[in-house]
Amino acid sequence: MSRTHPINCIIPPYILDKLLESEDGDVRKAALDTLLTTARLRGERSVRAAFSGAAAPGNGRRTIFDCRQSEFLPSAELARPEDGPASEDESVNRAFDALGLTRDFFKEAFQRNSVDDRGMRLDGYVHYSIKYANAFWDGRQMVFGDGDGQDFTDLTKSLDVIAHELGHGVTEFTSGFEYHKQAGALNESMSDVFGSLVKQWSLKETADEADWLIGADVWTPLIGGDALRSMKDPGSAYDNPLTGKDPQPDRMSEFVHLPDTRRGDWGGVHYNSGIPNKAFYLVAKHIGGFSWEAAGSIWYESLKASGAEDTFQDFADTTFRKAGELFGADSPEQSIVLAAWQEVEVQITGVPTGIARARSFAVDGNGGVGREDGGMEALSRQIGQLSNKVTVLAKDLAGMKGTR
């Protein structure tokens, strides 16, 4: 379990900190209330985490409760059970549907039985607090705020946000990535991966068709085309006077070093998740087809095989190994995994340096990547050249032995 037992919130603290500087008093107040409430919840989470098994198995049954702007979850009213009729409250119905889609995705794509793989009940709480600009997984249930109405809308409006938060639960019951430094960034990245995959799966989108944005439906409703994060192009999700520019890096040379504190985003977990996010996008893009199939399977199996304190290097090595196990050593899929991590400047341990130096993806004029620029072909040529050199060397050695 996580050393810090954090509340896993979708909204990065650096965004809320920025909103505290707003000239709009209502925006400042909503941001401050959200930060204070989240800090209090973090303490409650530390206590709750000590009671394993508090959420009984229930075959992934959904129950949605209405907090009616209260912050006391036990007082919330039952709004919609698994077998109940639709509610007149659209927030209730959106939460119910999104929990079901996420549950069904994990069942179909990865044969996983709910968050804990043991049929854990899925409880959701809507209308939490007043203008609470966040959504979170607290180790037992999903909680949704209504947003402040200006920078954030109702958090139930985003399927990828809801799947992201449930993804924290999956990580908690598999690798248990600690929520700080590189392990914490991997924790955040896995949730973005799951959030994007659930959205793509629900829309039956291919990797090429997907937008690879997280939270576009709930972030700055008056500004079109932006999002909380971009997996395709970290650092480009938003750029406006109110919140500044998206600070996510997309490679190790731009890694953000911050203190392991709340104000330091626990060592930059929301910042540096852009690096593994970009690696996953590259793998999904270059394998092609539906992202949850090959790329998703590699990442999911790697998550299950990872440890709580793993670094980017550890996880990259695991994905390379799992790609080989799933698709074969030296398969196109394994080569693409190698190439993706190289692109974000994480080298795979044990790969010959000649191959590891190959720049495997070329950047096009739009900031994207494409095989047509010769990246993958260059890698294939270099692998072939190294193989030829090994063959020639072996023949030379055999000839030398024959002359003795």
GROMACS .gro file of C-alpha atoms in nm:
model
  404
    1MET     CA    1   0.000   0.000   0.000
    2SER     CA    2   0.112   0.356  -0.060
    3ARG     CA    3   0.347   0.504   0.196
    4THR     CA    4   0.155   0.832   0.198
    5HIS     CA    5  -0.195   0.685   0.151
    6PRO     CA    6  -0.305   0.979  -0.066
    7ILE     CA    7  -0.645   1.062  -0.197
    8ASN     CA    8  -0.601   0.995  -0.569
    9CYS     CA    9  -0.754   1.308  -0.724
   10ILE     CA   10  -0.789   1.374  -1.096
   11ILE     CA   11  -0.709   1.748  -1.070
   12PRO     CA   12  -0.335   1.812  -1.017
   13PRO     CA   13  -0.257   2.034  -0.716
   14TYR     CA   14  -0.057   2.271  -0.937
   15ILE     CA   15  -0.377   2.363  -1.123
   16LEU     CA   16  -0.564   2.435  -0.801
   17ASP     CA   17  -0.266   2.635  -0.672
   18LYS     CA   18  -0.275   2.841  -0.990
   19LEU     CA   19  -0.648   2.906  -0.948
   20LEU     CA   20  -0.575   3.055  -0.607
   21GLU     CA   21  -0.415   3.345  -0.797
   22SER     CA   22  -0.733   3.417  -0.996
   23GLU     CA   23  -0.880   3.767  -0.986
   24ASP     CA   24  -1.224   3.606  -0.954
   25GLY     CA   25  -1.306   3.567  -0.585
   26ASP     CA   26  -1.545   3.277  -0.647
   27VAL     CA   27  -1.275   3.086  -0.836
   28ARG     CA   28  -1.024   3.146  -0.557
   29LYS     CA   29  -1.269   3.033  -0.291
   30ALA     CA   30  -1.366   2.716  -0.480
   31ALA     CA   31  -0.999   2.627  -0.532
   32LEU     CA   32  -0.914   2.689  -0.166
   33ASP     CA   33  -1.212   2.487  -0.043
   34THR     CA   34  -1.115   2.202  -0.273
   35LEU     CA   35  -0.756   2.202  -0.148
   36LEU     CA   36  -0.859   2.214   0.217
   37THR     CA   37  -1.119   1.940   0.176
   38THR     CA   38  -0.872   1.718  -0.006
   39ALA     CA   39  -0.611   1.768   0.267
   40ARG     CA   40  -0.866   1.661   0.530
   41LEU     CA   41  -0.967   1.358   0.325
   42ARG     CA   42  -0.605   1.250   0.300
   43GLY     CA   43  -0.595   1.205   0.675
   44GLU     CA   44  -0.914   1.001   0.669
   45ARG     CA   45  -0.767   0.784   0.394
   46SER     CA   46  -0.468   0.700   0.614
   47VAL     CA   47  -0.705   0.556   0.874
   48ARG     CA   48  -0.927   0.383   0.621
   49ALA     CA   49  -0.632   0.217   0.448
   50ALA     CA   50  -0.560   0.018   0.764
   51PHE     CA   51  -0.884  -0.177   0.725
   52SER     CA   52  -0.832  -0.413   0.432
   53GLY     CA   53  -1.140  -0.587   0.301
   54ALA     CA   54  -1.371  -0.306   0.412
   55ALA     CA   55  -1.541  -0.317   0.072
   56ALA     CA   56  -1.708  -0.657   0.046
   57PRO     CA   57  -1.711  -0.850  -0.283
   58GLY     CA   58  -2.027  -0.794  -0.483
   59ASN     CA   59  -1.959  -0.902  -0.843
   60GLY     CA   60  -1.888  -0.542  -0.933
   61ARG     CA   61  -2.237  -0.424  -0.836
   62ARG     CA   62  -2.288  -0.050  -0.870
   63THR     CA   63  -2.455   0.175  -0.614
   64ILE     CA   64  -2.475   0.552  -0.653
   65PHE     CA   65  -2.539   0.783  -0.357
   66ASP     CA   66  -2.629   1.153  -0.350
   67CYS     CA   67  -2.428   1.357  -0.100
   68ARG     CA   68  -2.657   1.658  -0.150
   69GLN     CA   69  -2.357   1.891  -0.110
   70SER     CA   70  -2.254   1.732   0.220
   71GLU     CA   71  -1.898   1.613   0.290
   72PHE     CA   72  -2.017   1.338   0.526
   73LEU     CA   73  -2.046   1.027   0.311
   74PRO     CA   74  -2.245   0.816   0.562
   75SER     CA   75  -2.530   1.067   0.537
   76ALA     CA   76  -2.558   1.035   0.157
   77GLU     CA   77  -2.888   0.909   0.019
   78LEU     CA   78  -2.924   0.602  -0.201
   79ALA     CA   79  -2.985   0.732  -0.554
   80ARG     CA   80  -2.955   0.429  -0.781
   81PRO     CA   81  -2.872   0.063  -0.704
   82GLU     CA   82  -2.754  -0.191  -0.962
   83ASP     CA   83  -3.105  -0.321  -1.029
   84GLY     CA   84  -3.289   0.008  -0.983
   85PRO     CA   85  -3.447   0.237  -1.242
   86ALA     CA   86  -3.272   0.534  -1.396
   87SER     CA   87  -3.268   0.848  -1.185
   88GLU     CA   88  -3.407   1.188  -1.274
   89ASP     CA   89  -3.064   1.323  -1.178
   90GLU     CA   90  -2.828   1.300  -1.477
   91SER     CA   91  -2.520   1.310  -1.253
   92VAL     CA   92  -2.641   0.990  -1.089
   93ASN     CA   93  -2.699   0.823  -1.426
   94ARG     CA   94  -2.366   0.934  -1.571
   95ALA     CA   95  -2.177   0.798  -1.270
   96PHE     CA   96  -2.373   0.472  -1.285
   97ASP     CA   97  -2.309   0.425  -1.656
   98ALA     CA   98  -1.939   0.515  -1.636
   99LEU     CA   99  -1.875   0.276  -1.349
  100GLY     CA  100  -2.044   0.003  -1.553
  101LEU     CA  101  -1.845   0.076  -1.868
  102THR     CA  102  -1.519   0.071  -1.673
  103ARG     CA  103  -1.611  -0.255  -1.500
  104ASP     CA  104  -1.713  -0.414  -1.830
  105PHE     CA  105  -1.396  -0.297  -2.003
  106PHE     CA  106  -1.171  -0.466  -1.748
  107LYS     CA  107  -1.381  -0.781  -1.770
  108GLU     CA  108  -1.375  -0.800  -2.149
  109ALA     CA  109  -1.025  -0.669  -2.222
  110PHE     CA  110  -0.829  -0.819  -1.931
  111GLN     CA  111  -1.064  -1.077  -1.774
  112ARG     CA  112  -1.048  -0.879  -1.449
  113ASN     CA  113  -1.339  -0.905  -1.206
  114SER     CA  114  -1.388  -0.545  -1.090
  115VAL     CA  115  -1.121  -0.325  -0.933
  116ASP     CA  116  -0.974  -0.588  -0.701
  117ASP     CA  117  -1.031  -0.886  -0.936
  118ARG     CA  118  -1.259  -1.033  -0.669
  119GLY     CA  119  -1.584  -0.860  -0.760
  120MET     CA  120  -1.540  -0.548  -0.546
  121ARG     CA  121  -1.855  -0.339  -0.519
  122LEU     CA  122  -1.845  -0.008  -0.707
  123ASP     CA  123  -1.991   0.268  -0.493
  124GLY     CA  124  -2.013   0.621  -0.630
  125TYR     CA  125  -2.102   0.945  -0.452
  126VAL     CA  126  -2.220   1.247  -0.651
  127HIS     CA  127  -2.280   1.613  -0.554
  128TYR     CA  128  -2.002   1.600  -0.298
  129SER     CA  129  -1.953   1.927  -0.106
  130ILE     CA  130  -2.021   2.271  -0.256
  131LYS     CA  131  -1.843   2.356  -0.584
  132TYR     CA  132  -1.590   2.083  -0.513
  133ALA     CA  133  -1.363   2.093  -0.818
  134ASN     CA  134  -1.231   1.738  -0.812
  135ALA     CA  135  -1.310   1.367  -0.828
  136PHE     CA  136  -1.127   1.103  -0.634
  137TRP     CA  137  -1.088   0.737  -0.543
  138ASP     CA  138  -1.034   0.698  -0.169
  139GLY     CA  139  -0.954   0.328  -0.157
  140ARG     CA  140  -1.316   0.220  -0.124
  141GLN     CA  141  -1.536   0.436  -0.345
  142MET     CA  142  -1.556   0.704  -0.613
  143VAL     CA  143  -1.653   1.057  -0.514
  144PHE     CA  144  -1.752   1.335  -0.757
  145GLY     CA  145  -1.773   1.708  -0.707
  146ASP     CA  146  -1.995   1.936  -0.914
  147GLY     CA  147  -1.709   2.167  -1.013
  148ASP     CA  148  -1.704   2.543  -0.971
  149GLY     CA  149  -1.907   2.602  -1.287
  150GLN     CA  150  -1.632   2.809  -1.447
  151ASP     CA  151  -1.310   2.613  -1.467
  152PHE     CA  152  -1.463   2.273  -1.399
  153THR     CA  153  -1.802   2.132  -1.478
  154ASP     CA  154  -1.968   1.836  -1.306
  155LEU     CA  155  -1.694   1.572  -1.280
  156THR     CA  156  -1.936   1.291  -1.376
  157LYS     CA  157  -1.938   1.425  -1.734
  158SER     CA  158  -1.602   1.267  -1.822
  159LEU     CA  159  -1.579   0.891  -1.875
  160ASP     CA  160  -1.199   0.900  -1.890
  161VAL     CA  161  -1.186   1.086  -1.556
  162ILE     CA  162  -1.402   0.820  -1.390
  163ALA     CA  163  -1.204   0.534  -1.544
  164HIS     CA  164  -0.883   0.712  -1.442
  165GLU     CA  165  -0.992   0.716  -1.079
  166LEU     CA  166  -1.101   0.351  -1.078
  167GLY     CA  167  -0.766   0.276  -1.239
  168HIS     CA  168  -0.602   0.389  -0.915
  169GLY     CA  169  -0.792   0.109  -0.747
  170VAL     CA  170  -0.664  -0.146  -0.999
  171THR     CA  171  -0.308  -0.025  -0.939
  172GLU     CA  172  -0.360  -0.043  -0.564
  173PHE     CA  173  -0.459  -0.409  -0.592
  174THR     CA  174  -0.178  -0.503  -0.835
  175SER     CA  175   0.162  -0.330  -0.825
  176GLY     CA  176   0.069  -0.096  -0.540
  177PHE     CA  177   0.289   0.178  -0.691
  178GLU     CA  178   0.374   0.412  -0.406
  179TYR     CA  179   0.232   0.757  -0.463
  180HIS     CA  180   0.551   0.958  -0.479
  181LYS     CA  181   0.840   1.025  -0.715
  182GLN     CA  182   0.872   0.796  -1.020
  183ALA     CA  183   0.654   0.520  -0.876
  184GLY     CA  184   0.382   0.780  -0.816
  185ALA     CA  185   0.417   0.912  -1.171
  186LEU     CA  186   0.374   0.553  -1.295
  187ASN     CA  187   0.064   0.528  -1.073
  188GLU     CA  188  -0.081   0.841  -1.235
  189SER     CA  189   0.021   0.729  -1.582
  190MET     CA  190  -0.146   0.389  -1.546
  191SER     CA  191  -0.469   0.566  -1.454
  192ASP     CA  192  -0.442   0.788  -1.761
  193VAL     CA  193  -0.378   0.479  -1.973
  194PHE     CA  194  -0.686   0.306  -1.832
  195GLY     CA  195  -0.894   0.623  -1.862
  196SER     CA  196  -0.806   0.665  -2.228
  197LEU     CA  197  -0.850   0.295  -2.304
  198VAL     CA  198  -1.197   0.282  -2.150
  199LYS     CA  199  -1.302   0.586  -2.353
  200GLN     CA  200  -1.159   0.437  -2.672
  201TRP     CA  201  -1.321   0.101  -2.599
  202SER     CA  202  -1.662   0.257  -2.539
  203LEU     CA  203  -1.638   0.447  -2.870
  204LYS     CA  204  -1.472   0.156  -3.056
  205GLU     CA  205  -1.194   0.393  -3.163
  206THR     CA  206  -0.858   0.287  -3.299
  207ALA     CA  207  -0.535   0.441  -3.175
  208ASP     CA  208  -0.534   0.668  -3.481
  209GLU     CA  209  -0.891   0.785  -3.419
  210ALA     CA  210  -0.853   0.858  -3.046
  211ASP     CA  211  -0.785   1.210  -2.916
  212TRP     CA  212  -0.560   1.086  -2.630
  213LEU     CA  213  -0.686   1.368  -2.405
  214ILE     CA  214  -0.775   1.332  -2.037
  215GLY     CA  215  -1.054   1.541  -1.885
  216ALA     CA  216  -1.145   1.740  -2.197
  217ASP     CA  217  -1.516   1.716  -2.110
  218VAL     CA  218  -1.489   1.877  -1.767
  219TRP     CA  219  -1.194   2.120  -1.787
  220THR     CA  220  -1.254   2.488  -1.877
  221PRO     CA  221  -1.594   2.445  -2.045
  222LEU     CA  222  -1.570   2.788  -2.207
  223ILE     CA  223  -1.239   2.703  -2.377
  224GLY     CA  224  -1.259   2.447  -2.655
  225GLY     CA  225  -0.995   2.193  -2.750
  226ASP     CA  226  -0.806   2.180  -2.422
  227ALA     CA  227  -0.781   1.913  -2.152
  228LEU     CA  228  -0.608   1.833  -1.825
  229ARG     CA  229  -0.345   1.622  -2.001
  230SER     CA  230  -0.247   1.502  -2.347
  231MET     CA  231  -0.093   1.156  -2.373
  232LYS     CA  232  -0.003   1.213  -2.737
  233ASP     CA  233   0.177   1.541  -2.674
  234PRO     CA  234   0.245   1.606  -2.303
  235GLY     CA  235   0.289   1.977  -2.238
  236SER     CA  236   0.028   2.083  -2.494
  237ALA     CA  237  -0.301   2.008  -2.316
  238TYR     CA  238  -0.374   2.371  -2.225
  239ASP     CA  239  -0.229   2.720  -2.245
  240ASN     CA  240  -0.437   3.012  -2.114
  241PRO     CA  241  -0.394   3.318  -1.890
  242LEU     CA  242  -0.590   3.166  -1.603
  243THR     CA  243  -0.388   2.846  -1.553
  244GLY     CA  244  -0.078   2.907  -1.762
  245LYS     CA  245   0.072   2.636  -1.982
  246ASP     CA  246   0.059   2.263  -1.935
  247PRO     CA  247   0.389   2.181  -1.753
  248GLN     CA  248   0.415   1.811  -1.834
  249PRO     CA  249   0.747   1.685  -1.979
  250ASP     CA  250   0.758   1.419  -2.249
  251ARG     CA  251   1.115   1.290  -2.201
  252MET     CA  252   1.366   1.226  -1.924
  253SER     CA  253   1.587   1.522  -2.009
  254GLU     CA  254   1.290   1.743  -1.911
  255PHE     CA  255   1.206   1.549  -1.592
  256VAL     CA  256   1.063   1.782  -1.324
  257HIS     CA  257   1.243   1.754  -0.988
  258LEU     CA  258   1.020   1.857  -0.697
  259PRO     CA  259   1.011   1.788  -0.321
  260ASP     CA  260   0.818   1.486  -0.197
  261THR     CA  261   0.544   1.698  -0.037
  262ARG     CA  262   0.186   1.793  -0.115
  263ARG     CA  263   0.294   2.128  -0.257
  264GLY     CA  264   0.565   1.945  -0.451
  265ASP     CA  265   0.300   1.711  -0.598
  266TRP     CA  266   0.468   1.423  -0.412
  267GLY     CA  267   0.780   1.457  -0.620
  268GLY     CA  268   0.596   1.567  -0.936
  269VAL     CA  269   0.368   1.267  -0.991
  270HIS     CA  270   0.120   1.461  -1.209
  271TYR     CA  271   0.401   1.634  -1.396
  272ASN     CA  272   0.626   1.340  -1.479
  273SER     CA  273   0.347   1.099  -1.567
  274GLY     CA  274   0.371   1.263  -1.910
  275ILE     CA  275   0.686   1.060  -1.982
  276PRO     CA  276   0.538   0.708  -1.950
  277ASN     CA  277   0.214   0.843  -2.100
  278LYS     CA  278   0.402   0.937  -2.416
  279ALA     CA  279   0.571   0.595  -2.425
  280PHE     CA  280   0.234   0.420  -2.411
  281TYR     CA  281   0.089   0.643  -2.681
  282LEU     CA  282   0.383   0.566  -2.910
  283VAL     CA  283   0.344   0.192  -2.856
  284ALA     CA  284  -0.030   0.201  -2.924
  285LYS     CA  285   0.011   0.430  -3.225
  286HIS     CA  286   0.279   0.224  -3.394
  287ILE     CA  287   0.128  -0.116  -3.326
  288GLY     CA  288  -0.199   0.023  -3.458
  289GLY     CA  289  -0.555  -0.104  -3.432
  290PHE     CA  290  -0.736  -0.100  -3.098
  291SER     CA  291  -0.508   0.026  -2.822
  292TRP     CA  292  -0.650  -0.201  -2.553
  293GLU     CA  293  -0.550  -0.514  -2.741
  294ALA     CA  294  -0.172  -0.539  -2.788
  295ALA     CA  295  -0.047  -0.220  -2.619
  296GLY     CA  296  -0.302  -0.241  -2.338
  297SER     CA  297  -0.222  -0.605  -2.270
  298ILE     CA  298   0.151  -0.533  -2.249
  299TRP     CA  299   0.095  -0.249  -2.001
  300TYR     CA  300  -0.161  -0.439  -1.792
  301GLU     CA  301   0.056  -0.750  -1.762
  302SER     CA  302   0.352  -0.528  -1.677
  303LEU     CA  303   0.149  -0.356  -1.404
  304LYS     CA  304   0.074  -0.693  -1.246
  305ALA     CA  305   0.443  -0.785  -1.259
  306SER     CA  306   0.570  -0.455  -1.110
  307GLY     CA  307   0.674  -0.363  -0.756
  308ALA     CA  308   0.560  -0.077  -0.534
  309GLU     CA  309   0.880   0.128  -0.567
  310ASP     CA  310   0.958   0.064  -0.934
  311THR     CA  311   1.114   0.344  -1.137
  312PHE     CA  312   1.057   0.433  -1.502
  313GLN     CA  313   1.357   0.218  -1.586
  314ASP     CA  314   1.212  -0.080  -1.399
  315PHE     CA  315   0.874  -0.046  -1.568
  316ALA     CA  316   1.026   0.002  -1.913
  317ASP     CA  317   1.228  -0.317  -1.869
  318THR     CA  318   0.914  -0.500  -1.758
  319THR     CA  319   0.714  -0.385  -2.061
  320PHE     CA  320   0.996  -0.496  -2.292
  321ARG     CA  321   1.005  -0.838  -2.126
  322LYS     CA  322   0.627  -0.876  -2.130
  323ALA     CA  323   0.609  -0.775  -2.497
  324GLY     CA  324   0.853  -1.057  -2.567
  325GLU     CA  325   0.653  -1.305  -2.362
  326LEU     CA  326   0.321  -1.208  -2.522
  327PHE     CA  327   0.432  -1.163  -2.883
  328GLY     CA  328   0.773  -1.324  -2.908
  329ALA     CA  329   1.132  -1.211  -2.870
  330ASP     CA  330   1.234  -0.967  -3.144
  331SER     CA  331   0.870  -0.939  -3.253
  332PRO     CA  332   0.750  -0.612  -3.408
  333GLU     CA  333   0.560  -0.543  -3.085
  334GLN     CA  334   0.872  -0.582  -2.871
  335SER     CA  335   1.075  -0.364  -3.109
  336ILE     CA  336   0.808  -0.095  -3.089
  337VAL     CA  337   0.817  -0.103  -2.709
  338LEU     CA  338   1.195  -0.060  -2.723
  339ALA     CA  339   1.157   0.226  -2.968
  340ALA     CA  340   0.892   0.405  -2.762
  341TRP     CA  341   1.098   0.407  -2.445
  342GLN     CA  342   1.403   0.523  -2.642
  343GLU     CA  343   1.198   0.814  -2.775
  344VAL     CA  344   1.126   0.933  -2.419
  345GLU     CA  345   1.493   0.874  -2.330
  346VAL     CA  346   1.456   0.563  -2.116
  347GLN     CA  347   1.691   0.289  -2.236
  348ILE     CA  348   1.600  -0.076  -2.191
  349THR     CA  349   1.845  -0.258  -1.964
  350GLY     CA  350   2.051  -0.524  -2.137
  351VAL     CA  351   1.975  -0.420  -2.496
  352PRO     CA  352   2.297  -0.391  -2.704
  353THR     CA  353   2.409  -0.030  -2.715
  354GLY     CA  354   2.425  -0.026  -3.094
  355ILE     CA  355   2.053  -0.098  -3.113
  356ALA     CA  356   1.970   0.125  -2.817
  357ARG     CA  357   2.125   0.429  -2.991
  358ALA     CA  358   1.888   0.400  -3.287
  359ARG     CA  359   1.634   0.678  -3.294
  360SER     CA  360   1.327   0.475  -3.359
  361PHE     CA  361   1.058   0.733  -3.420
  362ALA     CA  362   1.097   1.053  -3.621
  363VAL     CA  363   0.904   1.366  -3.531
  364ASP     CA  364   0.690   1.513  -3.806
  365GLY     CA  365   0.602   1.875  -3.863
  366ASN     CA  366   0.295   1.854  -3.639
  367GLY     CA  367   0.484   1.731  -3.335
  368GLY     CA  368   0.361   1.376  -3.385
  369VAL     CA  369   0.544   1.066  -3.493
  370GLY     CA  370   0.537   0.857  -3.805
  371ARG     CA  371   0.700   0.555  -3.959
  372GLU     CA  372   0.718   0.726  -4.295
  373ASP     CA  373   1.012   0.932  -4.170
  374GLY     CA  374   1.226   0.623  -4.146
  375GLY     CA  375   1.244   0.569  -3.769
  376MET     CA  376   1.129   0.209  -3.753
  377GLU     CA  377   1.305   0.128  -4.079
  378ALA     CA  378   1.628   0.267  -3.935
  379LEU     CA  379   1.591   0.042  -3.631
  380SER     CA  380   1.525  -0.262  -3.850
  381ARG     CA  381   1.826  -0.183  -4.070
  382GLN     CA  382   2.051  -0.146  -3.766
  383ILE     CA  383   1.931  -0.476  -3.619
  384GLY     CA  384   2.001  -0.641  -3.955
  385GLN     CA  385   2.346  -0.485  -3.977
  386LEU     CA  386   2.435  -0.603  -3.627
  387SER     CA  387   2.313  -0.954  -3.707
  388ASN     CA  388   2.526  -0.960  -4.022
  389LYS     CA  389   2.830  -0.847  -3.825
  390VAL     CA  390   2.774  -1.123  -3.570
  391THR     CA  391   2.742  -1.380  -3.852
  392VAL     CA  392   3.064  -1.262  -4.020
  393LEU     CA  393   3.246  -1.262  -3.687
  394ALA     CA  394   3.132  -1.618  -3.616
  395LYS     CA  395   3.259  -1.733  -3.957
  396ASP     CA  396   3.593  -1.561  -3.902
  397LEU     CA  397   3.632  -1.729  -3.563
  398ALA     CA  398   3.546  -2.066  -3.716
  399GLY     CA  399   3.805  -2.008  -3.991
  400MET     CA  400   4.070  -1.916  -3.739
  401LYS     CA  401   4.006  -2.237  -3.545
  402GLY     CA  402   4.029  -2.439  -3.870
  403THR     CA  403   4.380  -2.309  -3.948
  404ARG     CA  404   4.522  -2.411  -3.613
   0.00000   0.00000   0.00000
